[in-house]
CSV table of C-alpha atoms in Angstrom, one decimal:
chain,number,residue,atom,x,y,z
A,1,MET,CA,-21.3,138.0,-132.4
A,2,ARG,CA,-23.2,137.2,-129.2
A,3,ARG,CA,-20.4,134.7,-128.2
A,4,ILE,CA,-17.7,137.3,-128.7
A,5,LEU,CA,-19.6,139.8,-126.5
A,6,LEU,CA,-20.2,137.2,-123.9
A,7,ALA,CA,-16.5,136.3,-124.0
A,8,VAL,CA,-15.5,140.0,-123.6
A,9,LEU,CA,-17.9,140.4,-120.8
A,10,MET,CA,-16.5,137.3,-119.0
A,11,CYS,CA,-12.9,138.5,-119.4
A,12,ALA,CA,-13.9,142.0,-118.1
A,13,LEU,CA,-15.6,140.4,-115.0
A,14,GLY,CA,-12.5,138.2,-114.5
A,15,LEU,CA,-10.2,141.2,-114.6
A,16,ILE,CA,-12.4,143.1,-112.2
A,17,GLY,CA,-12.2,140.1,-109.8
A,18,LEU,CA,-8.4,140.0,-110.2
A,19,SER,CA,-8.0,143.7,-109.6
A,20,ALA,CA,-9.9,143.8,-106.3
A,21,PRO,CA,-8.1,145.9,-103.7
A,22,ALA,CA,-5.6,144.1,-101.5
A,23,SER,CA,-7.4,145.7,-98.6
A,24,ALA,CA,-10.2,143.1,-98.8
A,25,GLN,CA,-8.4,141.2,-96.0
A,26,GLN,CA,-8.2,144.3,-93.6
A,27,VAL,CA,-8.8,143.8,-89.9
A,28,THR,CA,-9.1,146.7,-87.4
A,29,ARG,CA,-6.6,146.3,-84.5
A,30,PRO,CA,-5.5,148.5,-81.6
A,31,PHE,CA,-2.5,150.8,-82.4
A,32,TYR,CA,0.1,152.0,-79.9
A,33,ALA,CA,3.4,153.7,-80.4
A,34,THR,CA,5.9,155.6,-78.4
A,35,PHE,CA,8.5,157.6,-80.3
A,36,THR,CA,11.1,160.2,-79.5
A,37,GLY,CA,12.9,162.8,-81.6
A,38,ALA,CA,13.8,166.4,-82.2
A,39,THR,CA,13.5,169.3,-84.6
A,40,THR,CA,15.5,168.8,-87.8
A,41,ASP,CA,14.6,172.0,-89.6
A,42,ILE,CA,12.5,175.1,-89.2
A,43,VAL,CA,11.7,177.8,-91.7
A,44,TYR,CA,10.1,181.1,-90.5
A,45,ALA,CA,7.6,183.2,-92.5
A,46,PRO,CA,9.5,186.2,-94.0
A,47,GLY,CA,9.3,189.0,-91.5
A,48,PHE,CA,8.0,186.9,-88.6
A,49,ASP,CA,9.4,187.6,-85.2
A,50,PHE,CA,8.4,187.1,-81.6
A,51,GLY,CA,7.9,190.8,-81.2
A,52,PRO,CA,5.7,193.2,-83.1
A,53,ASN,CA,5.6,191.0,-86.2
A,54,TRP,CA,4.3,187.9,-84.5
A,55,MET,CA,1.1,187.8,-86.6
A,56,VAL,CA,3.1,187.5,-89.9
A,57,THR,CA,2.4,184.3,-91.8
A,58,SER,CA,3.3,182.6,-95.1
A,59,THR,CA,1.7,179.8,-97.1
A,60,PHE,CA,5.2,178.3,-97.7
A,61,ASP,CA,4.5,177.9,-101.5
A,62,GLY,CA,1.1,176.3,-100.8
A,63,ARG,CA,2.4,173.8,-98.1
A,64,CYS,CA,0.4,175.8,-95.5
A,65,PRO,CA,-2.7,177.1,-97.3
A,66,ASP,CA,-4.1,178.8,-94.2
A,67,GLY,CA,-0.8,180.6,-93.4
A,68,ALA,CA,1.8,179.7,-90.8
A,69,SER,CA,4.4,181.4,-88.7
A,70,TRP,CA,6.8,178.6,-89.4
A,71,LEU,CA,7.1,175.2,-91.1
A,72,ILE,CA,8.9,172.8,-88.8
A,73,SER,CA,10.3,169.2,-89.3
A,74,PHE,CA,11.1,166.5,-86.9
A,75,ALA,CA,12.7,163.0,-87.0
A,76,GLY,CA,13.5,160.2,-84.5
A,77,SER,CA,12.9,156.6,-83.6
A,78,GLY,CA,10.6,154.5,-81.5
A,79,TYR,CA,8.5,151.4,-81.2
A,80,GLY,CA,5.0,150.7,-82.3
A,81,THR,CA,2.5,147.8,-82.5
A,82,HIS,CA,2.4,146.5,-86.1
A,83,LEU,CA,5.7,148.3,-86.8
A,84,GLY,CA,8.2,147.1,-84.3
A,85,ASN,CA,11.3,149.2,-84.1
A,86,LEU,CA,10.7,152.3,-86.3
A,87,THR,CA,12.1,155.5,-87.5
A,88,TRP,CA,9.9,158.5,-88.3
A,89,GLU,CA,9.9,161.9,-90.0
A,90,SER,CA,7.2,164.6,-89.9
A,91,SER,CA,6.5,168.2,-90.6
A,92,HIS,CA,3.7,170.6,-89.9
A,93,CYS,CA,2.5,174.2,-90.2
A,94,THR,CA,2.6,176.2,-87.0
A,95,ARG,CA,0.8,179.5,-86.4
A,96,VAL,CA,1.3,181.7,-83.3
A,97,THR,CA,-2.1,182.6,-81.9
A,98,SER,CA,-1.0,184.6,-78.9
A,99,LEU,CA,2.2,185.7,-77.2
A,100,ALA,CA,0.9,185.9,-73.6
A,101,PRO,CA,0.7,183.1,-72.8
A,102,PRO,CA,2.5,181.7,-75.8
A,103,ASN,CA,0.2,179.5,-77.8
A,104,VAL,CA,0.2,178.0,-81.3
A,105,GLU,CA,-2.0,176.1,-83.7
A,106,ILE,CA,-0.6,173.0,-85.5
A,107,ALA,CA,-2.1,172.1,-88.9
A,108,GLY,CA,-1.2,170.3,-92.1
A,109,GLY,CA,0.9,167.7,-90.4
A,110,HIS,CA,2.4,164.8,-92.3
A,111,LEU,CA,4.2,162.0,-90.6
A,112,GLN,CA,5.8,158.8,-92.0
A,113,PHE,CA,6.7,155.8,-89.8
A,114,THR,CA,9.1,153.3,-91.4
A,115,ALA,CA,9.3,149.8,-90.0
A,116,ALA,CA,12.6,147.8,-89.8
A,117,ASN,CA,11.6,145.9,-93.0
A,118,GLY,CA,11.0,149.2,-94.9
A,119,ASP,CA,7.2,149.2,-94.9
A,120,ALA,CA,6.0,152.8,-94.4
A,121,LEU,CA,2.8,154.0,-92.7
A,122,GLU,CA,1.6,157.5,-93.6
A,123,GLU,CA,-0.4,159.7,-91.3
A,124,SER,CA,-1.8,163.2,-91.4
A,125,TYR,CA,-2.4,165.2,-88.2
A,126,GLN,CA,-3.5,168.4,-86.6
A,127,ALA,CA,-3.7,169.9,-83.1
A,128,VAL,CA,-6.5,169.3,-80.7
A,129,GLY,CA,-6.3,172.3,-78.4
A,130,GLY,CA,-3.2,174.3,-77.6
A,131,LEU,CA,-0.2,173.9,-75.4
A,132,SER,CA,-0.5,172.7,-71.8
A,133,VAL,CA,1.9,172.6,-68.9
A,134,GLU,CA,2.4,169.2,-67.2
A,135,GLY,CA,4.9,169.5,-64.4
A,136,ASP,CA,8.2,170.6,-66.1
A,137,GLN,CA,6.9,169.7,-69.6
A,138,LEU,CA,5.0,171.5,-72.3
A,139,CYS,CA,2.6,169.2,-74.1
A,140,THR,CA,0.2,169.2,-77.0
A,141,ASP,CA,-2.3,166.7,-78.4
A,142,THR,CA,-2.8,165.9,-82.1
A,143,ALA,CA,-5.5,163.9,-83.9
A,144,ALA,CA,-3.9,161.6,-86.5
A,145,THR,CA,-5.4,159.8,-89.4
A,146,PHE,CA,-3.6,156.9,-91.1
A,147,ASP,CA,-3.9,157.2,-94.8
A,148,GLY,CA,-1.9,154.5,-96.6
A,149,GLY,CA,1.7,153.8,-97.0
A,150,THR,CA,3.8,151.0,-98.6
A,151,GLY,CA,4.1,147.2,-98.1
A,152,ARG,CA,1.5,145.9,-95.6
A,153,PHE,CA,0.3,149.5,-95.0
A,154,THR,CA,-0.5,150.3,-98.6
A,155,HIS,CA,-4.3,150.4,-97.9
A,156,SER,CA,-4.1,151.2,-94.2
A,157,SER,CA,-6.7,153.4,-92.5
A,158,GLY,CA,-7.5,154.4,-88.9
A,159,ASN,CA,-7.1,157.1,-86.3
A,160,ALA,CA,-5.0,157.8,-83.2
A,161,LEU,CA,-4.7,160.5,-80.6
A,162,GLU,CA,-1.1,161.6,-80.0
A,163,HIS,CA,0.2,163.2,-76.9
A,164,GLY,CA,3.6,164.9,-77.3
A,165,CYS,CA,5.7,166.5,-74.6
A,166,TRP,CA,9.1,168.2,-74.3
A,167,PRO,CA,11.0,170.1,-71.5
A,168,ALA,CA,9.4,173.4,-70.7
A,169,SER,CA,12.9,174.8,-70.2
A,170,ILE,CA,13.4,174.9,-73.9
A,171,GLN,CA,13.0,178.4,-75.2
A,172,GLY,CA,11.5,178.9,-78.7
A,173,PRO,CA,10.1,176.5,-81.2
A,174,VAL,CA,13.2,174.3,-81.7
A,175,ILE,CA,12.4,171.2,-79.7
A,176,HIS,CA,14.8,168.5,-78.3
A,177,ASP,CA,13.8,165.5,-76.2
A,178,LEU,CA,10.4,165.2,-77.7
A,179,VAL,CA,8.4,162.2,-76.6
A,180,ILE,CA,5.1,161.3,-78.4
A,181,ARG,CA,2.7,158.6,-77.3
A,182,SER,CA,0.1,157.4,-79.8
A,183,ALA,CA,-3.0,155.3,-79.2
A,184,GLY,CA,-5.8,154.4,-81.6
A,185,THR,CA,-6.9,151.8,-84.1
A,186,ILE,CA,-5.5,150.8,-87.5
A,187,ALA,CA,-6.8,148.6,-90.3
A,188,TYR,CA,-4.5,147.0,-92.9
A,189,ASP,CA,-4.0,143.8,-94.8
A,190,ALA,CA,-1.0,142.0,-93.3
A,191,ALA,CA,-0.8,140.0,-96.6
A,192,ASP,CA,0.2,143.2,-98.5
A,193,ARG,CA,3.9,142.8,-98.8
A,194,ARG,CA,6.6,144.4,-100.9
């Protein structure tokens, strides 16, 4: 009986060793990316307008638990360290905080970068401060957290600060010519492959 228990214990320890996370080989590295894109979809809260009903919000079926004026999506392409040429898609909850001057809060952001080989890097983000004017551009900063993905990014982690700008001449929330620059650190196991 003792030999059977010892054998079971040894097998269990062996399985634990075999199932160690692939992230054991993670190394923290600098992360930089520049990506461009535009709005692909926008859904307004029922009853919201830029007039007397500017404070109307919706949870968008739980996607925006703190309420948002609109739910907006973006897509585009770019280049990043550890990713190379990439495509990206994102969405976030936007709530108007004032009309004069116009200002918004960005929360509940989800972004996915996809590298040329199909590996995906996931990030969540939210605004740091409001809108600012930089020459003929409107800009905003977001704090991003890398939280997994696929392929070599399966167990990724890290943080970045992202600075996004678009022409100030654009009226309303639908944005074209969006340019985002991201800088931070990322940890992942390059041995994680599909």
